[in-house]
Structure formats: C-alpha cells, structure tokens
PDB file of C-alpha atoms and ligand atoms in Angstrom:
ATOM      1  CA  MET A   1      -1.443  23.810  14.038  1.00  0.00           C
ATOM      2  CA  LYS A   2      -2.148  21.887  16.838  1.00  0.00           C
ATOM      3  CA  ARG A   3      -0.554  17.839  17.225  1.00  0.00           C
ATOM      4  CA  SER A   4      -4.581  16.589  17.522  1.00  0.00           C
ATOM      5  CA  ASP A   5      -5.262  19.146  14.021  1.00  0.00           C
ATOM      6  CA  ILE A   6      -2.930  15.568  11.765  1.00  0.00           C
ATOM      7  CA  ALA A   7      -4.008  12.596  10.781  1.00  0.00           C
ATOM      8  CA  ILE A   8      -0.484  11.435   9.560  1.00  0.00           C
ATOM      9  CA  SER A   9       2.933  12.327  10.565  1.00  0.00           C
ATOM     10  CA  LEU A  10       6.010  10.851   8.979  1.00  0.00           C
ATOM     11  CA  LYS A  11       9.908  11.484  10.595  1.00  0.00           C
ATOM     12  CA  ASN A  12      12.597   9.951   8.517  1.00  0.00           C
ATOM     13  CA  VAL A  13      10.523   7.175   6.704  1.00  0.00           C
ATOM     14  CA  SER A  14      12.973   5.407   4.622  1.00  0.00           C
ATOM     15  CA  LYS A  15      12.138   1.858   3.155  1.00  0.00           C
ATOM     16  CA  THR A  16      14.786  -0.499   1.889  1.00  0.00           C
ATOM     17  CA  TYR A  17      14.096  -3.377   0.238  1.00  0.00           C
ATOM     18  CA  ARG A  18      16.059  -6.277   0.202  1.00  0.00           C
ATOM     19  CA  VAL A  19      15.835  -8.715  -3.254  1.00  0.00           C
ATOM     20  CA  SER A  20      17.894 -11.415  -4.403  1.00  0.00           C
ATOM     21  CA  ASP A  21      18.608 -10.898  -8.280  1.00  0.00           C
ATOM     22  CA  ILE A  22      17.453 -14.823  -8.625  1.00  0.00           C
ATOM     23  CA  ARG A  23      14.564 -16.096  -7.644  1.00  0.00           C
ATOM     24  CA  SER A  24      16.026 -19.124  -5.963  1.00  0.00           C
ATOM     25  CA  GLU A  25      13.219 -21.458  -5.049  1.00  0.00           C
ATOM     26  CA  THR A  26      15.223 -24.993  -4.848  1.00  0.00           C
ATOM     27  CA  LEU A  27      18.552 -25.539  -3.316  1.00  0.00           C
ATOM     28  CA  ARG A  28      20.054 -25.958  -6.887  1.00  0.00           C
ATOM     29  CA  ASP A  29      19.238 -22.243  -7.504  1.00  0.00           C
ATOM     30  CA  ARG A  30      20.438 -20.854  -4.517  1.00  0.00           C
ATOM     31  CA  LEU A  31      23.289 -23.138  -5.274  1.00  0.00           C
ATOM     32  CA  ALA A  32      24.032 -21.369  -8.845  1.00  0.00           C
ATOM     33  CA  GLN A  33      23.523 -18.267  -6.891  1.00  0.00           C
ATOM     34  CA  VAL A  34      26.358 -18.262  -5.064  1.00  0.00           C
ATOM     35  CA  VAL A  35      28.350 -20.263  -7.253  1.00  0.00           C
ATOM     36  CA  MET A  36      27.790 -16.772  -9.693  1.00  0.00           C
ATOM     37  CA  GLY A  37      28.738 -14.685  -6.845  1.00  0.00           C
ATOM     38  CA  GLY A  38      24.986 -13.055  -6.844  1.00  0.00           C
ATOM     39  CA  SER A  39      23.805 -11.514  -3.415  1.00  0.00           C
ATOM     40  CA  SER A  40      21.005  -9.658  -2.381  1.00  0.00           C
ATOM     41  CA  ARG A  41      20.634  -6.318  -3.756  1.00  0.00           C
ATOM     42  CA  LYS A  42      18.681  -3.401  -2.228  1.00  0.00           C
ATOM     43  CA  ILE A  43      16.127  -1.314  -3.382  1.00  0.00           C
ATOM     44  CA  GLU A  44      16.175   2.065  -1.713  1.00  0.00           C
ATOM     45  CA  ALA A  45      12.648   2.843  -2.551  1.00  0.00           C
ATOM     46  CA  LEU A  46      11.717   5.468   0.067  1.00  0.00           C
ATOM     47  CA  LYS A  47      14.107   8.043   1.073  1.00  0.00           C
ATOM     48  CA  ASN A  48      14.234  10.391   4.379  1.00  0.00           C
ATOM     49  CA  ILE A  49      10.310  11.117   4.100  1.00  0.00           C
ATOM     50  CA  ASN A  50       9.421  13.415   6.482  1.00  0.00           C
ATOM     51  CA  LEU A  51       5.185  14.488   6.492  1.00  0.00           C
ATOM     52  CA  ASP A  52       1.964  15.634   8.501  1.00  0.00           C
ATOM     53  CA  ILE A  53      -1.371  15.768   6.793  1.00  0.00           C
ATOM     54  CA  TYR A  54      -3.532  17.333   8.358  1.00  0.00           C
ATOM     55  CA  LYS A  55      -7.146  16.272   9.154  1.00  0.00           C
ATOM     56  CA  GLY A  56      -9.692  16.446   6.897  1.00  0.00           C
ATOM     57  CA  GLU A  57      -7.044  17.122   4.407  1.00  0.00           C
ATOM     58  CA  PHE A  58      -7.156  15.332   0.717  1.00  0.00           C
ATOM     59  CA  PHE A  59      -3.821  14.724   0.213  1.00  0.00           C
ATOM     60  CA  GLY A  60      -2.034  13.415  -3.359  1.00  0.00           C
ATOM     61  CA  ILE A  61       1.324  11.448  -4.409  1.00  0.00           C
ATOM     62  CA  ILE A  62       1.952  11.082  -7.362  1.00  0.00           C
ATOM     63  CA  GLY A  63       5.488  10.003  -9.336  1.00  0.00           C
ATOM     64  CA  HIS A  64       6.415   7.375 -12.376  1.00  0.00           C
ATOM     65  CA  ASN A  65       5.639   4.210 -11.410  1.00  0.00           C
ATOM     66  CA  GLY A  66       8.360   2.356  -8.783  1.00  0.00           C
ATOM     67  CA  SER A  67       8.869   5.972  -7.601  1.00  0.00           C
ATOM     68  CA  GLY A  68       7.779   4.568  -4.213  1.00  0.00           C
ATOM     69  CA  LYS A  69       4.038   5.204  -4.022  1.00  0.00           C
ATOM     70  CA  SER A  70       2.935   2.332  -2.735  1.00  0.00           C
ATOM     71  CA  THR A  71       4.982   1.433  -0.896  1.00  0.00           C
ATOM     72  CA  LEU A  72       4.381   4.986   1.485  1.00  0.00           C
ATOM     73  CA  ILE A  73       0.575   4.225   1.656  1.00  0.00           C
ATOM     74  CA  ASN A  74       1.508   0.477   2.743  1.00  0.00           C
ATOM     75  CA  ILE A  75       3.815   2.478   5.319  1.00  0.00           C
ATOM     76  CA  MET A  76       1.135   4.844   6.345  1.00  0.00           C
ATOM     77  CA  SER A  77      -1.464   2.464   6.461  1.00  0.00           C
ATOM     78  CA  LYS A  78       1.243   0.589   8.621  1.00  0.00           C
ATOM     79  CA  ALA A  79       0.664  -3.038   6.822  1.00  0.00           C
ATOM     80  CA  ILE A  80       4.723  -2.648   6.767  1.00  0.00           C
ATOM     81  CA  PRO A  81       7.023  -0.941   8.659  1.00  0.00           C
ATOM     82  CA  PRO A  82       9.825   2.002   7.678  1.00  0.00           C
ATOM     83  CA  ASP A  83      13.059   1.230   7.690  1.00  0.00           C
ATOM     84  CA  LYS A  84      15.008   1.315  11.780  1.00  0.00           C
ATOM     85  CA  GLY A  85      15.121   5.098  12.541  1.00  0.00           C
ATOM     86  CA  GLY A  86      11.733   6.176  10.660  1.00  0.00           C
ATOM     87  CA  THR A  87       8.223   7.082  12.400  1.00  0.00           C
ATOM     88  CA  VAL A  88       4.614   7.005  11.806  1.00  0.00           C
ATOM     89  CA  ILE A  89       2.125   8.532  13.775  1.00  0.00           C
ATOM     90  CA  ARG A  90      -1.792   7.965  12.824  1.00  0.00           C
ATOM     91  CA  ASN A  91      -5.011   8.837  14.030  1.00  0.00           C
ATOM     92  CA  GLY A  92      -7.721   7.298  13.715  1.00  0.00           C
ATOM     93  CA  ASN A  93      -8.765   4.118  12.386  1.00  0.00           C
ATOM     94  CA  TYR A  94      -8.168   3.632   8.849  1.00  0.00           C
ATOM     95  CA  ILE A  95      -9.577   2.132   5.576  1.00  0.00           C
ATOM     96  CA  ARG A  96      -6.903   1.046   2.917  1.00  0.00           C
ATOM     97  CA  LEU A  97      -9.001   0.701  -0.348  1.00  0.00           C
ATOM     98  CA  SER A  98      -7.324  -0.630  -3.742  1.00  0.00           C
ATOM     99  CA  LEU A  99      -8.777  -2.310  -5.977  1.00  0.00           C
ATOM    100  CA  GLY A 100      -7.980  -6.133  -5.241  1.00  0.00           C
ATOM    101  CA  MET A 101      -9.083  -5.090  -1.748  1.00  0.00           C
ATOM    102  CA  GLY A 102      -8.958  -8.457   0.910  1.00  0.00           C
ATOM    103  CA  PHE A 103     -11.566  -9.715  -1.201  1.00  0.00           C
ATOM    104  CA  ASN A 104     -11.291 -13.892  -0.197  1.00  0.00           C
ATOM    105  CA  PRO A 105     -11.819 -15.445  -4.074  1.00  0.00           C
ATOM    106  CA  GLU A 106     -13.726 -18.084  -2.730  1.00  0.00           C
ATOM    107  CA  LEU A 107     -16.315 -15.812  -0.500  1.00  0.00           C
ATOM    108  CA  THR A 108     -19.408 -15.125  -1.903  1.00  0.00           C
ATOM    109  CA  ALA A 109     -20.258 -11.209  -2.180  1.00  0.00           C
ATOM    110  CA  ARG A 110     -22.597 -11.181   0.512  1.00  0.00           C
ATOM    111  CA  GLN A 111     -19.841 -13.238   2.747  1.00  0.00           C
ATOM    112  CA  ASN A 112     -16.998 -11.880   1.817  1.00  0.00           C
ATOM    113  CA  ILE A 113     -19.435  -8.107   3.184  1.00  0.00           C
ATOM    114  CA  MET A 114     -19.646  -9.258   6.165  1.00  0.00           C
ATOM    115  CA  VAL A 115     -16.201 -10.519   6.342  1.00  0.00           C
ATOM    116  CA  ASN A 116     -15.103  -6.656   5.950  1.00  0.00           C
ATOM    117  CA  ALA A 117     -17.530  -5.603   9.146  1.00  0.00           C
ATOM    118  CA  SER A 118     -14.711  -5.090  11.061  1.00  0.00           C
ATOM    119  CA  ILE A 119     -12.487  -3.051   8.425  1.00  0.00           C
ATOM    120  CA  LEU A 120     -16.060  -0.666   8.000  1.00  0.00           C
ATOM    121  CA  GLY A 121     -16.209  -0.285  11.971  1.00  0.00           C
ATOM    122  CA  LEU A 122     -19.937  -1.679  11.683  1.00  0.00           C
ATOM    123  CA  SER A 123     -21.491  -4.464  13.904  1.00  0.00           C
ATOM    124  CA  MET A 124     -22.378  -7.628  12.232  1.00  0.00           C
ATOM    125  CA  ARG A 125     -25.967  -6.289  12.729  1.00  0.00           C
ATOM    126  CA  GLU A 126     -25.049  -3.197  10.480  1.00  0.00           C
ATOM    127  CA  ILE A 127     -23.449  -4.850   8.289  1.00  0.00           C
ATOM    128  CA  LYS A 128     -26.627  -7.493   7.714  1.00  0.00           C
ATOM    129  CA  SER A 129     -29.118  -4.304   7.256  1.00  0.00           C
ATOM    130  CA  ARG A 130     -26.626  -2.373   5.345  1.00  0.00           C
ATOM    131  CA  THR A 131     -26.043  -5.576   3.094  1.00  0.00           C
ATOM    132  CA  PRO A 132     -28.472  -4.771   0.179  1.00  0.00           C
ATOM    133  CA  GLU A 133     -27.516  -1.556  -0.006  1.00  0.00           C
ATOM    134  CA  ILE A 134     -24.137  -1.894   0.011  1.00  0.00           C
ATOM    135  CA  ILE A 135     -25.449  -5.178  -2.954  1.00  0.00           C
ATOM    136  CA  ALA A 136     -27.995  -2.231  -4.678  1.00  0.00           C
ATOM    137  CA  PHE A 137     -25.134   0.163  -4.943  1.00  0.00           C
ATOM    138  CA  ALA A 138     -22.501  -2.202  -6.367  1.00  0.00           C
ATOM    139  CA  GLU A 139     -25.453  -3.702  -8.742  1.00  0.00           C
ATOM    140  CA  LEU A 140     -24.691  -6.904  -8.314  1.00  0.00           C
ATOM    141  CA  GLU A 141     -28.704  -8.018  -6.596  1.00  0.00           C
ATOM    142  CA  ASN A 142     -28.008 -11.058  -9.071  1.00  0.00           C
ATOM    143  CA  PHE A 143     -24.187 -11.679  -8.287  1.00  0.00           C
ATOM    144  CA  VAL A 144     -24.794 -12.177  -4.435  1.00  0.00           C
ATOM    145  CA  ASP A 145     -24.176 -15.773  -3.688  1.00  0.00           C
ATOM    146  CA  THR A 146     -22.022 -16.169  -6.144  1.00  0.00           C
ATOM    147  CA  GLN A 147     -18.195 -16.485  -5.896  1.00  0.00           C
ATOM    148  CA  ILE A 148     -15.915 -13.904  -6.165  1.00  0.00           C
ATOM    149  CA  LYS A 149     -13.459 -15.950  -7.876  1.00  0.00           C
ATOM    150  CA  PHE A 150     -16.605 -15.169 -11.305  1.00  0.00           C
ATOM    151  CA  PHE A 151     -16.657 -12.001 -11.040  1.00  0.00           C
ATOM    152  CA  SER A 152     -14.777  -9.672 -13.778  1.00  0.00           C
ATOM    153  CA  LYS A 153     -12.431  -6.787 -12.401  1.00  0.00           C
ATOM    154  CA  GLY A 154     -15.279  -4.371 -12.839  1.00  0.00           C
ATOM    155  CA  MET A 155     -17.705  -6.281 -10.857  1.00  0.00           C
ATOM    156  CA  LYS A 156     -14.928  -6.822  -8.193  1.00  0.00           C
ATOM    157  CA  ALA A 157     -14.037  -2.745  -8.725  1.00  0.00           C
ATOM    158  CA  ARG A 158     -17.970  -1.881  -8.105  1.00  0.00           C
ATOM    159  CA  LEU A 159     -18.266  -3.875  -5.089  1.00  0.00           C
ATOM    160  CA  ALA A 160     -15.101  -2.467  -3.621  1.00  0.00           C
ATOM    161  CA  PHE A 161     -16.184   0.891  -3.749  1.00  0.00           C
ATOM    162  CA  ALA A 162     -19.666   0.512  -2.513  1.00  0.00           C
ATOM    163  CA  VAL A 163     -17.852  -0.965   0.708  1.00  0.00           C
ATOM    164  CA  ALA A 164     -16.014   2.176   0.590  1.00  0.00           C
ATOM    165  CA  VAL A 165     -18.861   4.055   0.673  1.00  0.00           C
ATOM    166  CA  HIS A 166     -20.144   2.585   3.750  1.00  0.00           C
ATOM    167  CA  ALA A 167     -16.980   2.696   5.688  1.00  0.00           C
ATOM    168  CA  GLN A 168     -16.791   4.398   9.140  1.00  0.00           C
ATOM    169  CA  ALA A 169     -13.247   5.417   8.624  1.00  0.00           C
ATOM    170  CA  ASP A 170     -11.765   8.511   9.373  1.00  0.00           C
ATOM    171  CA  ILE A 171      -8.613   8.306   7.530  1.00  0.00           C
ATOM    172  CA  LEU A 172      -8.680   6.695   3.514  1.00  0.00           C
ATOM    173  CA  PHE A 173      -5.886   5.403   1.596  1.00  0.00           C
ATOM    174  CA  MET A 174      -6.731   4.571  -1.804  1.00  0.00           C
ATOM    175  CA  ASP A 175      -3.704   3.814  -4.249  1.00  0.00           C
ATOM    176  CA  GLU A 176      -4.955   4.141  -7.630  1.00  0.00           C
ATOM    177  CA  PHE A 177      -8.090   3.214  -6.738  1.00  0.00           C
ATOM    178  CA  PHE A 178     -10.121   5.498  -8.787  1.00  0.00           C
ATOM    179  CA  GLY A 179     -10.233   5.099 -12.555  1.00  0.00           C
ATOM    180  CA  GLY A 180     -10.782   1.621 -12.437  1.00  0.00           C
ATOM    181  CA  VAL A 181     -14.619   1.632 -11.318  1.00  0.00           C
ATOM    182  CA  GLY A 182     -16.412  -0.120 -13.843  1.00  0.00           C
ATOM    183  CA  ASP A 183     -18.182   1.322 -16.940  1.00  0.00           C
ATOM    184  CA  GLU A 184     -18.219   5.439 -17.406  1.00  0.00           C
ATOM    185  CA  ARG A 185     -21.722   5.585 -16.539  1.00  0.00           C
ATOM    186  CA  PHE A 186     -20.567   3.444 -13.266  1.00  0.00           C
ATOM    187  CA  LYS A 187     -17.917   5.746 -12.800  1.00  0.00           C
ATOM    188  CA  GLU A 188     -20.214   9.067 -12.986  1.00  0.00           C
ATOM    189  CA  LYS A 189     -22.461   7.268  -9.654  1.00  0.00           C
ATOM    190  CA  ALA A 190     -18.793   6.215  -8.447  1.00  0.00           C
ATOM    191  CA  ASP A 191     -17.524  10.176  -8.913  1.00  0.00           C
ATOM    192  CA  THR A 192     -21.063  11.805  -7.709  1.00  0.00           C
ATOM    193  CA  VAL A 193     -20.903   9.841  -4.475  1.00  0.00           C
ATOM    194  CA  PHE A 194     -17.976  10.212  -3.858  1.00  0.00           C
ATOM    195  CA  LYS A 195     -17.947  13.646  -3.509  1.00  0.00           C
ATOM    196  CA  GLU A 196     -21.267  13.842  -1.761  1.00  0.00           C
ATOM    197  CA  GLN A 197     -20.370  10.938   0.707  1.00  0.00           C
ATOM    198  CA  LEU A 198     -16.916  10.044   0.991  1.00  0.00           C
ATOM    199  CA  LEU A 199     -15.389  13.179   0.978  1.00  0.00           C
ATOM    200  CA  LYS A 200     -17.255  14.493   3.994  1.00  0.00           C
ATOM    201  CA  ASN A 201     -15.149  14.560   7.478  1.00  0.00           C
ATOM    202  CA  ARG A 202     -12.763  12.227   6.174  1.00  0.00           C
ATOM    203  CA  THR A 203      -8.818  12.607   5.984  1.00  0.00           C
ATOM    204  CA  ILE A 204      -7.486  10.755   2.089  1.00  0.00           C
ATOM    205  CA  VAL A 205      -4.500  10.041   0.914  1.00  0.00           C
ATOM    206  CA  HIS A 206      -4.893   8.931  -2.932  1.00  0.00           C
ATOM    207  CA  VAL A 207      -2.252   7.675  -5.255  1.00  0.00           C
ATOM    208  CA  SER A 208      -3.343   8.312  -8.524  1.00  0.00           C
ATOM    209  CA  HIS A 209      -1.734   7.986 -11.823  1.00  0.00           C
ATOM    210  CA  SER A 210      -5.110  10.071 -12.949  1.00  0.00           C
ATOM    211  CA  LEU A 211      -3.628  13.991 -13.188  1.00  0.00           C
ATOM    212  CA  LYS A 212      -6.844  15.268 -13.827  1.00  0.00           C
ATOM    213  CA  ASN A 213      -7.842  13.239 -10.889  1.00  0.00           C
ATOM    214  CA  ILE A 214      -5.281  14.773  -8.657  1.00  0.00           C
ATOM    215  CA  GLN A 215      -5.961  18.682  -9.746  1.00  0.00           C
ATOM    216  CA  GLU A 216      -9.687  17.911  -9.518  1.00  0.00           C
ATOM    217  CA  TYR A 217      -9.496  16.773  -5.102  1.00  0.00           C
ATOM    218  CA  CYS A 218      -6.115  17.184  -3.672  1.00  0.00           C
ATOM    219  CA  GLU A 219      -5.510  20.233  -1.284  1.00  0.00           C
ATOM    220  CA  ARG A 220      -1.470  19.358  -1.216  1.00  0.00           C
ATOM    221  CA  VAL A 221      -0.109  16.982  -3.336  1.00  0.00           C
ATOM    222  CA  LEU A 222       3.672  15.270  -2.627  1.00  0.00           C
ATOM    223  CA  VAL A 223       5.889  14.139  -5.887  1.00  0.00           C
ATOM    224  CA  LEU A 224       8.219  11.532  -5.445  1.00  0.00           C
ATOM    225  CA  ASP A 225      10.807  10.550  -7.358  1.00  0.00           C
ATOM    226  CA  HIS A 226      13.204   7.451  -7.439  1.00  0.00           C
ATOM    227  CA  GLY A 227      11.561   7.681  -3.340  1.00  0.00           C
ATOM    228  CA  MET A 228      12.915  10.914  -3.031  1.00  0.00           C
ATOM    229  CA  PRO A 229       9.873  13.361  -1.839  1.00  0.00           C
ATOM    230  CA  ILE A 230      11.019  16.483  -4.631  1.00  0.00           C
ATOM    231  CA  ALA A 231       7.991  18.811  -4.385  1.00  0.00           C
ATOM    232  CA  LEU A 232       5.050  19.182  -1.338  1.00  0.00           C
ATOM    233  CA  GLU A 233       3.279  21.507  -3.233  1.00  0.00           C
ATOM    234  CA  GLU A 234      -1.262  22.447  -4.310  1.00  0.00           C
ATOM    235  CA  PRO A 235      -1.954  20.455  -7.184  1.00  0.00           C
ATOM    236  CA  ALA A 236      -1.138  22.578 -10.056  1.00  0.00           C
ATOM    237  CA  LYS A 237       2.214  23.445  -8.846  1.00  0.00           C
ATOM    238  CA  ALA A 238       3.204  19.678  -8.068  1.00  0.00           C
ATOM    239  CA  ILE A 239       1.769  18.509 -11.730  1.00  0.00           C
ATOM    240  CA  GLU A 240       3.888  21.341 -13.060  1.00  0.00           C
ATOM    241  CA  VAL A 241       7.002  19.548 -11.360  1.00  0.00           C
ATOM    242  CA  TYR A 242       6.160  16.301 -11.977  1.00  0.00           C
ATOM    243  CA  ARG A 243       6.135  17.270 -15.815  1.00  0.00           C
ATOM    244  CA  ASN A 244       9.287  19.071 -15.796  1.00  0.00           C
ATOM    245  CA  GLU A 245      11.441  16.838 -13.279  1.00  0.00           C
ATOM    246  CA  VAL A 246       9.813  13.055 -13.223  1.00  0.00           C
ATOM    247  CA  ILE A 247       8.553  13.038 -17.094  1.00  0.00           C
ATOM    248  CA  LYS A 248      11.232  14.988 -19.211  1.00  0.00           C
ATOM    249  CA  LYS A 249      14.607  13.532 -17.304  1.00  0.00           C
ATOM    250  CA  LYS A 250      12.674  10.270 -17.767  1.00  0.00           C
ATOM    251  CA  LEU A 251      12.313  10.784 -21.415  1.00  0.00           C
ATOM    252  CA  GLN A 252      15.872  11.969 -21.342  1.00  0.00           C
ATOM    253  CA  THR A 253      17.783   8.738 -19.489  1.00  0.00           C
ATOM    254  CA  ARG A 254      17.339   5.261 -19.816  1.00  0.00           C
ATOM    255  CA  PRO A 255      14.643   3.008 -18.121  1.00  0.00           C
ATOM    256  CA  ASN A 256      15.897   1.858 -14.487  1.00  0.00           C
ATOM    257  CA  PRO A 257      16.424  -1.201 -14.705  1.00  0.00           C
ATOM    258  CA  GLN A 258      14.709  -2.061 -10.982  1.00  0.00           C
ATOM    259  CA  ASN A 259      11.299  -0.603 -11.857  1.00  0.00           C
ATOM    260  CA  THR A 260      11.495  -2.458 -15.465  1.00  0.00           C
TER     261      THR A 260
HETATM  262  P1  ADP B   1       4.454   2.888  -7.227  1.00  0.00           P
HETATM  263  O1  ADP B   1       3.416   2.488  -6.108  1.00  0.00           O
HETATM  264  O2  ADP B   1       5.362   4.074  -7.367  1.00  0.00           O
HETATM  265  O3  ADP B   1       4.706   2.242  -8.447  1.00  0.00           O
HETATM  266  P2  ADP B   1       6.274   1.112  -5.552  1.00  0.00           P
HETATM  267  O4  ADP B   1       5.646   0.830  -3.890  1.00  0.00           O
HETATM  268  O5  ADP B   1       5.546  -0.481  -5.558  1.00  0.00           O
HETATM  269  O6  ADP B   1       6.350   2.298  -6.762  1.00  0.00           O
HETATM  270  O7  ADP B   1       7.512   0.463  -5.504  1.00  0.00           O
HETATM  271  C1  ADP B   1       8.892   1.130  -5.216  1.00  0.00           C
HETATM  272  C2  ADP B   1      10.496   0.663  -5.108  1.00  0.00           C
HETATM  273  O8  ADP B   1      10.390  -0.329  -4.479  1.00  0.00           O
HETATM  274  C3  ADP B   1      10.199  -0.456  -7.038  1.00  0.00           C
HETATM  275  O9  ADP B   1      11.689  -0.399  -7.331  1.00  0.00           O
HETATM  276  C4  ADP B   1       9.927  -1.490  -6.476  1.00  0.00           C
HETATM  277  O10 ADP B   1      10.319  -2.294  -7.788  1.00  0.00           O
HETATM  278  C5  ADP B   1      10.522  -2.113  -5.601  1.00  0.00           C
HETATM  279  N1  ADP B   1       9.852  -2.700  -4.628  1.00  0.00           N
HETATM  280  C6  ADP B   1       8.204  -2.322  -4.167  1.00  0.00           C
HETATM  281  N2  ADP B   1       7.945  -3.367  -3.295  1.00  0.00           N
HETATM  282  C7  ADP B   1       8.966  -4.455  -3.250  1.00  0.00           C
HETATM  283  C8  ADP B   1       8.968  -5.925  -2.564  1.00  0.00           C
HETATM  284  N3  ADP B   1       7.859  -6.194  -2.056  1.00  0.00           N
HETATM  285  N4  ADP B   1      10.144  -6.189  -2.635  1.00  0.00           N
HETATM  286  C9  ADP B   1      11.723  -5.986  -3.976  1.00  0.00           C
HETATM  287  N5  ADP B   1      10.965  -4.592  -3.670  1.00  0.00           N
HETATM  288  C10 ADP B   1       9.399  -3.791  -4.078  1.00  0.00           C
HETATM  289 MG1   MG B   2       2.194   1.454  -7.069  1.00  0.00          MG
END
C-alpha cells in the first residue's frame, strides 16, 4: 500500500481520561473530597492502537459499551487529542455524523442547514439551492422554519441524515448513526440512499451496535475490549471474536463499575 492510499493512520494511540470520583462542583464538595481522601482517577479508554485505514474502505468498529469506540472515533476526527506519544494522520476532509450532530436547538431547520454548509464543503449559494432538496429528503417541508428544539428525535435524525447525504466529504465518521433514523419506511429509504450515494468514493468509519449492519457493509472490523484492540478481521471473523471473547466474558464477570 502506498502512503497516499491511506486515509487515516494511527500510531501508538492511547487515551487516558482523568475524572474525579466525586463531582466537585462546589468548594464544599471539593473539600469533602480531600477530607475523604478522594482523588482523580484514571480511565484508560484506549490502549496502544496502531491502525491504517485505506482510502475507499468501509471500516467497522465494534465492542461492548465503554470499550472505547466513541473515543477512537473522536481521536480519528481530531475532536480530542490522543495521549502524548500517539500520532494521528488523516488525508482528506471529513464529516462526523452522529444523531445529535451539532445542531443548534435555538435555530430553525433551514438555519441549521446553512450553519452546516461549511462542514459540508458547500458554498452559501450551493447550500441555498440545495436546501429544498435536503428538507424534502428529510420530509420536513412543514417544519423548515421551526426551531430544532421542537423536533422529535426521529425528525432530528432524518434531518441529520439528509444533511449527510449532501456532504462533500472524503471521510465519514459515523458513530451509531444508523438504526435511529426514523420509522421503518424512512429507514428503508435511508438504506437505499446510503448504498447508492453515501458509499461511493468515500472512506467510512462506522461504529455500530448492529452486527447485521457491520456484516453487510464493512470490509474490515476492529474489535475493542476495554480499550484494547483484540481483533482486526473481516466482518464474519470479527463478529465471532466479539461474540466469543467479549460477550461471553461479560456474562462470566461482574460488570465493570466504571461503565455502569
Ligand atoms: P463506547 O463508545 O465504546 O461506549 P467510550 O469511548 O464512550 O466507549 O468510553 C470509553 C471509556 O472512557 C468508558 O469507560 C467511559 O466511561 C470513559 N469516558 C468516555 N468519555 C469520557 C470523558 N469525557 N471523561 C471521562 N471518561 C470518559
Ligand atoms: Mg459510544
């Protein structure tokens, strides 16, 4: 593989969060914490990830709750830095899709689309001419000028998906982006568009609980277990590892308190 064929490259990527055991919002709480001997505690969310994702690849990440999937996607999209010593290289522009998706609740659907124009790699003129299309796709014609805070979860999900379809990004980061998109009928429509438009000529990093989705779309899948990469395989094998190593082990051991 040539270097130019690589979309994302991670070397020695680890992530340690520091959290205090008690939420010390007030001075009194902080003092209580000192008196009780509480201190900040480390959570090693990711441990030494080395990984290359190729251009045009559909890459999946699976793992139990709290295994580090979102942390990894946040590091890949440079939303947060890795620990010292880790490097992240990314070739190409990107968009990070999640169901909350940076919408401003005080703005209307139309205004939110405008605000997202730069993220989508579109000029103001382009976004203006595309807005009706986006709204129509989201089936929100009657709510164009309604503030997002009055939208249901499904409506927000449809808008996010419609915006995503129009994104001119080379890399799509999708964190549990699928599954929540509206009712069955909309899901079907979203699925078709996903296959016919979103998949073409892009690198996709896909975190999902839906193993069916992972199996159907991904070329390679990374399995995380408590922040550790335990497999990097084609989907069927990765899912097998996930079922055998992660789910079984979880059934045998008590749940990790940090994730509950
Ligand atoms: P996943 O997406 O696989 O459920 P996350 O990446 O969200 O996992 O979380 C990995 C671990 O890091 C969990 O133990 C979680 O509690 C912890 N964590 C995630 N974000 C933070 C944060 N901002 N501060 C402290 N701990 C965090
Ligand atoms: Mg997550």
